């Protein structure tokens, strides 16, 4: 999970008569939130990812759903309130079901800073606070197939790419050609890119990157040889802001 910035109000929510839509839901149960504009606004909010587990929602198996943070049956007045809508994968949405977030709060990715409430032990996500623990339990955050294994795969991509980059650095140092340099630079940028907000499982990838001693060594070696660019440093700093405390 990463912090999301709900810093825009989609036109739909200023243009439409939200009171009438709310009433329509109350009277007939119409899925008034199922509108292409609402869906695209939700996708924009989270860069097309589940706002809880960060899986990419365009993948068919993840199924894109609009999640009512305060569930629509208990809180029908919030059924079409922009602040109550979050994009969610089928698994997170299904795990949360009608959990009452007012009686028993869970983290809201638009309000709560994940690093304050969650940490990683290996590839398992754990609660640091009661709010974090409830969130992990309610969203079934360590479900083997849907959460844990995809998280391991994302972390492994980072780890193996770092090893690859170290090999490319040594290969460049043996014979410093422009071609070898470009291959190294492109690879390092691609690794850092996987650890940015827009990428799936970015909190996991960023956490794995910053806890890697091999990455620290790679970065230091590149800095010493003036191969570490401002752009790489920007990506490095950005990714650092997404990390969770990590215990092996
Ligand atoms: Zn999810």
GROMACS .gro file of C-alpha atoms and ligand atoms in nm:
model
  249
    1UNK     CA    1   0.000   0.000   0.000
    2UNK     CA    2   0.119   0.352  -0.075
    3UNK     CA    3  -0.024   0.692   0.016
    4UNK     CA    4  -0.258   0.826  -0.253
    5UNK     CA    5  -0.326   1.194  -0.312
    6UNK     CA    6  -0.691   1.270  -0.371
    7UNK     CA    7  -0.610   1.619  -0.496
    8UNK     CA    8  -0.869   1.657  -0.770
    9UNK     CA    9  -1.249   1.646  -0.798
   10UNK     CA   10  -1.371   1.478  -1.116
   11UNK     CA   11  -1.617   1.680  -1.323
   12UNK     CA   12  -1.881   1.409  -1.272
   13UNK     CA   13  -1.910   1.499  -0.903
   14UNK     CA   14  -1.970   1.869  -0.963
   15UNK     CA   15  -2.190   1.828  -1.271
   16UNK     CA   16  -2.427   1.553  -1.162
   17UNK     CA   17  -2.713   1.579  -0.913
   18UNK     CA   18  -2.556   1.355  -0.649
   19UNK     CA   19  -2.857   1.377  -0.418
   20UNK     CA   20  -3.085   1.232  -0.686
   21UNK     CA   21  -2.835   0.956  -0.761
   22UNK     CA   22  -2.811   0.873  -0.390
   23UNK     CA   23  -3.190   0.859  -0.371
   24UNK     CA   24  -3.202   0.637  -0.679
   25UNK     CA   25  -2.967   0.394  -0.507
   26UNK     CA   26  -3.175   0.400  -0.189
   27UNK     CA   27  -3.503   0.349  -0.377
   28UNK     CA   28  -3.403   0.102  -0.648
   29UNK     CA   29  -3.057  -0.019  -0.558
   30UNK     CA   30  -2.920   0.118  -0.889
   31UNK     CA   31  -2.541   0.094  -0.919
   32UNK     CA   32  -2.514   0.471  -0.966
   33UNK     CA   33  -2.134   0.464  -0.921
   34UNK     CA   34  -2.091   0.239  -1.226
   35UNK     CA   35  -2.018   0.521  -1.468
   36UNK     CA   36  -1.719   0.537  -1.705
   37UNK     CA   37  -1.619   0.879  -1.566
   38UNK     CA   38  -1.620   0.753  -1.208
   39UNK     CA   39  -1.419   0.449  -1.308
   40UNK     CA   40  -1.158   0.652  -1.498
   41UNK     CA   41  -1.131   0.901  -1.207
   42UNK     CA   42  -1.067   0.612  -0.968
   43UNK     CA   43  -0.803   0.471  -1.203
   44UNK     CA   44  -0.636   0.813  -1.220
   45UNK     CA   45  -0.630   0.834  -0.839
   46UNK     CA   46  -0.423   0.517  -0.810
   47UNK     CA   47  -0.238   0.501  -1.145
   48UNK     CA   48  -0.461   0.211  -1.244
   49UNK     CA   49  -0.377  -0.005  -0.942
   50UNK     CA   50  -0.573  -0.152  -0.653
   51UNK     CA   51  -0.554   0.119  -0.386
   52UNK     CA   52  -0.483  -0.145  -0.119
   53UNK     CA   53  -0.256  -0.415  -0.264
   54UNK     CA   54  -0.120  -0.225  -0.568
   55UNK     CA   55  -0.197  -0.496  -0.824
   56UNK     CA   56  -0.253  -0.354  -1.176
   57UNK     CA   57  -0.626  -0.349  -1.238
   58UNK     CA   58  -0.618  -0.386  -1.614
   59UNK     CA   59  -0.510  -0.749  -1.582
   60UNK     CA   60  -0.820  -0.960  -1.642
   61UNK     CA   61  -0.768  -1.181  -1.337
   62UNK     CA   62  -0.757  -0.887  -1.097
   63UNK     CA   63  -1.101  -0.753  -1.198
   64UNK     CA   64  -1.153  -0.386  -1.149
   65UNK     CA   65  -1.409  -0.283  -0.889
   66UNK     CA   66  -1.503   0.047  -0.736
   67UNK     CA   67  -1.481   0.004  -0.364
   68UNK     CA   68  -1.698   0.198  -0.119
   69UNK     CA   69  -1.466   0.263   0.174
   70UNK     CA   70  -1.770   0.311   0.398
   71UNK     CA   71  -1.983   0.027   0.269
   72UNK     CA   72  -2.282   0.135   0.064
   73UNK     CA   73  -2.540  -0.069   0.250
   74UNK     CA   74  -2.455   0.061   0.596
   75UNK     CA   75  -2.376   0.414   0.473
   76UNK     CA   76  -2.605   0.471   0.170
   77UNK     CA   77  -2.556   0.850   0.192
   78UNK     CA   78  -2.193   0.794   0.087
   79UNK     CA   79  -2.275   0.577  -0.214
   80UNK     CA   80  -2.170   0.840  -0.467
   81UNK     CA   81  -1.944   1.062  -0.257
   82UNK     CA   82  -1.606   1.099  -0.432
   83UNK     CA   83  -1.411   1.079  -0.105
   84UNK     CA   84  -1.569   0.740  -0.034
   85UNK     CA   85  -1.467   0.572  -0.359
   86UNK     CA   86  -1.147   0.377  -0.413
   87UNK     CA   87  -1.035   0.149  -0.697
   88UNK     CA   88  -0.991  -0.203  -0.572
   89UNK     CA   89  -0.912  -0.550  -0.701
   90UNK     CA   90  -1.165  -0.827  -0.660
   91UNK     CA   91  -0.967  -0.989  -0.382
   92UNK     CA   92  -0.931  -0.680  -0.159
   93UNK     CA   93  -1.290  -0.578  -0.224
   94UNK     CA   94  -1.412  -0.932  -0.149
   95UNK     CA   95  -1.201  -0.961   0.168
   96UNK     CA   96  -1.328  -0.632   0.306
   97UNK     CA   97  -1.692  -0.700   0.211
   98UNK     CA   98  -1.919  -0.507   0.446
   99UNK     CA   99  -1.657  -0.443   0.711
  100UNK     CA  100  -1.766  -0.136   0.906
  101UNK     CA  101  -1.476   0.112   0.891
  102UNK     CA  102  -1.645   0.349   1.135
  103UNK     CA  103  -1.691   0.092   1.412
  104UNK     CA  104  -1.360  -0.081   1.343
  105UNK     CA  105  -1.133   0.148   1.139
  106UNK     CA  106  -0.888   0.032   0.874
  107UNK     CA  107  -0.630   0.241   0.691
  108UNK     CA  108  -0.756   0.466   0.415
  109UNK     CA  109  -0.478   0.499   0.154
  110UNK     CA  110  -0.587   0.859   0.091
  111UNK     CA  111  -0.553   0.957   0.458
  112UNK     CA  112  -0.304   0.728   0.628
  113UNK     CA  113   0.070   0.695   0.574
  114UNK     CA  114   0.144   0.322   0.524
  115UNK     CA  115   0.495   0.342   0.677
  116UNK     CA  116   0.341   0.456   1.006
  117UNK     CA  117   0.116   0.152   1.035
  118UNK     CA  118   0.272  -0.133   0.837
  119UNK     CA  119   0.606  -0.312   0.813
  120UNK     CA  120   0.738  -0.608   0.618
  121UNK     CA  121   0.881  -0.926   0.765
  122UNK     CA  122   1.028  -1.111   0.469
  123UNK     CA  123   0.748  -1.070   0.218
  124UNK     CA  124   0.470  -1.069   0.478
  125UNK     CA  125   0.304  -0.741   0.565
  126UNK     CA  126   0.242  -0.686   0.936
  127UNK     CA  127   0.071  -0.418   1.143
  128UNK     CA  128   0.287  -0.180   1.346
  129UNK     CA  129  -0.021  -0.027   1.507
  130UNK     CA  130  -0.374  -0.150   1.583
  131UNK     CA  131  -0.494   0.031   1.272
  132UNK     CA  132  -0.228  -0.147   1.065
  133UNK     CA  133  -0.306  -0.488   1.216
  134UNK     CA  134  -0.680  -0.451   1.154
  135UNK     CA  135  -0.607  -0.346   0.795
  136UNK     CA  136  -0.386  -0.651   0.733
  137UNK     CA  137  -0.655  -0.882   0.878
  138UNK     CA  138  -0.956  -0.725   0.707
  139UNK     CA  139  -0.791  -0.707   0.363
  140UNK     CA  140  -0.638  -1.055   0.405
  141UNK     CA  141  -0.307  -0.894   0.312
  142UNK     CA  142  -0.100  -1.212   0.338
  143UNK     CA  143  -0.326  -1.437   0.133
  144UNK     CA  144  -0.083  -1.678  -0.031
  145UNK     CA  145  -0.207  -1.679  -0.390
  146UNK     CA  146  -0.342  -1.327  -0.426
  147UNK     CA  147  -0.108  -1.119  -0.211
  148UNK     CA  148   0.200  -1.301  -0.084
  149UNK     CA  149   0.319  -1.474  -0.404
  150UNK     CA  150   0.273  -1.169  -0.633
  151UNK     CA  151   0.465  -0.965  -0.373
  152UNK     CA  152   0.752  -1.221  -0.372
  153UNK     CA  153   0.765  -1.212  -0.752
  154UNK     CA  154   0.787  -0.831  -0.756
  155UNK     CA  155   1.066  -0.834  -0.497
  156UNK     CA  156   1.255  -1.106  -0.682
  157UNK     CA  157   1.250  -0.902  -1.004
  158UNK     CA  158   1.418  -0.618  -0.816
  159UNK     CA  159   1.676  -0.844  -0.648
  160UNK     CA  160   1.773  -1.027  -0.966
  161UNK     CA  161   1.782  -0.703  -1.168
  162UNK     CA  162   2.023  -0.553  -0.915
  163UNK     CA  163   2.253  -0.856  -0.958
  164UNK     CA  164   2.226  -0.811  -1.333
  165UNK     CA  165   2.313  -0.440  -1.303
  166UNK     CA  166   2.623  -0.521  -1.098
  167UNK     CA  167   2.734  -0.759  -1.374
  168UNK     CA  168   2.669  -0.488  -1.633
  169UNK     CA  169   2.872  -0.240  -1.428
  170UNK     CA  170   3.169  -0.481  -1.414
  171UNK     CA  171   3.128  -0.553  -1.786
  172UNK     CA  172   3.138  -0.179  -1.857
  173UNK     CA  173   3.444  -0.129  -1.635
  174UNK     CA  174   3.634  -0.401  -1.826
  175UNK     CA  175   3.587  -0.206  -2.148
  176UNK     CA  176   3.418   0.132  -2.096
  177UNK     CA  177   3.236   0.172  -2.429
  178UNK     CA  178   2.937   0.400  -2.484
  179UNK     CA  179   2.726   0.100  -2.574
  180UNK     CA  180   2.806  -0.080  -2.248
  181UNK     CA  181   2.749   0.237  -2.051
  182UNK     CA  182   2.405   0.289  -2.210
  183UNK     CA  183   2.302  -0.069  -2.139
  184UNK     CA  184   2.400  -0.024  -1.772
  185UNK     CA  185   2.229   0.313  -1.740
  186UNK     CA  186   1.907   0.190  -1.903
  187UNK     CA  187   1.895  -0.110  -1.673
  188UNK     CA  188   1.946   0.097  -1.357
  189UNK     CA  189   1.676   0.342  -1.466
  190UNK     CA  190   1.442   0.050  -1.537
  191UNK     CA  191   1.501  -0.089  -1.185
  192UNK     CA  192   1.432   0.250  -1.026
  193UNK     CA  193   1.125   0.286  -1.247
  194UNK     CA  194   0.978  -0.034  -1.101
  195UNK     CA  195   0.998   0.131  -0.759
  196UNK     CA  196   0.791   0.439  -0.844
  197UNK     CA  197   0.432   0.519  -0.743
  198UNK     CA  198   0.290   0.427  -1.083
  199UNK     CA  199   0.435   0.073  -1.082
  200UNK     CA  200   0.255  -0.232  -0.944
  201UNK     CA  201   0.362  -0.337  -0.592
  202UNK     CA  202   0.575  -0.021  -0.567
  203UNK     CA  203   0.589  -0.028  -0.184
  204UNK     CA  204   0.733  -0.382  -0.195
  205UNK     CA  205   0.973  -0.310  -0.482
  206UNK     CA  206   1.095   0.012  -0.317
  207UNK     CA  207   1.137  -0.161   0.020
  208UNK     CA  208   1.339  -0.443  -0.140
  209UNK     CA  209   1.553  -0.193  -0.332
  210UNK     CA  210   1.643   0.016  -0.030
  211UNK     CA  211   1.714  -0.278   0.195
  212UNK     CA  212   1.951  -0.435  -0.061
  213UNK     CA  213   2.321  -0.402   0.030
  214UNK     CA  214   2.401  -0.489  -0.332
  215UNK     CA  215   2.199  -0.189  -0.450
  216UNK     CA  216   2.380   0.039  -0.203
  217UNK     CA  217   2.711  -0.092  -0.339
  218UNK     CA  218   2.600  -0.046  -0.701
  219UNK     CA  219   2.489   0.310  -0.637
  220UNK     CA  220   2.809   0.399  -0.456
  221UNK     CA  221   3.024   0.248  -0.732
  222UNK     CA  222   2.831   0.440  -0.997
  223UNK     CA  223   2.851   0.765  -0.799
  224UNK     CA  224   3.231   0.729  -0.766
  225UNK     CA  225   3.259   0.697  -1.143
  226UNK     CA  226   3.014   0.978  -1.225
  227UNK     CA  227   2.766   0.731  -1.369
  228UNK     CA  228   2.489   0.815  -1.121
  229UNK     CA  229   2.270   1.086  -1.280
  230UNK     CA  230   2.044   1.349  -1.122
  231UNK     CA  231   1.751   1.166  -1.273
  232UNK     CA  232   1.856   0.842  -1.102
  233UNK     CA  233   1.888   1.030  -0.775
  234UNK     CA  234   1.539   1.176  -0.816
  235UNK     CA  235   1.396   0.828  -0.876
  236UNK     CA  236   1.596   0.697  -0.579
  237UNK     CA  237   1.457   0.968  -0.348
  238UNK     CA  238   1.101   0.919  -0.474
  239UNK     CA  239   1.117   0.546  -0.415
  240UNK     CA  240   1.257   0.597  -0.066
  241UNK     CA  241   0.934   0.775   0.030
  242UNK     CA  242   0.734   0.457  -0.051
  243UNK     CA  243   0.931   0.213   0.162
  244UNK     CA  244   0.807   0.024   0.464
  245UNK     CA  245   1.027  -0.074   0.754
  246UNK     CA  246   1.163  -0.416   0.674
  247UNK     CA  247   1.271  -0.705   0.896
  248UNK     CA  248   1.423  -1.009   0.729
  249LIG    ZN1  249  -0.609  -0.543  -0.406
   0.00000   0.00000   0.00000
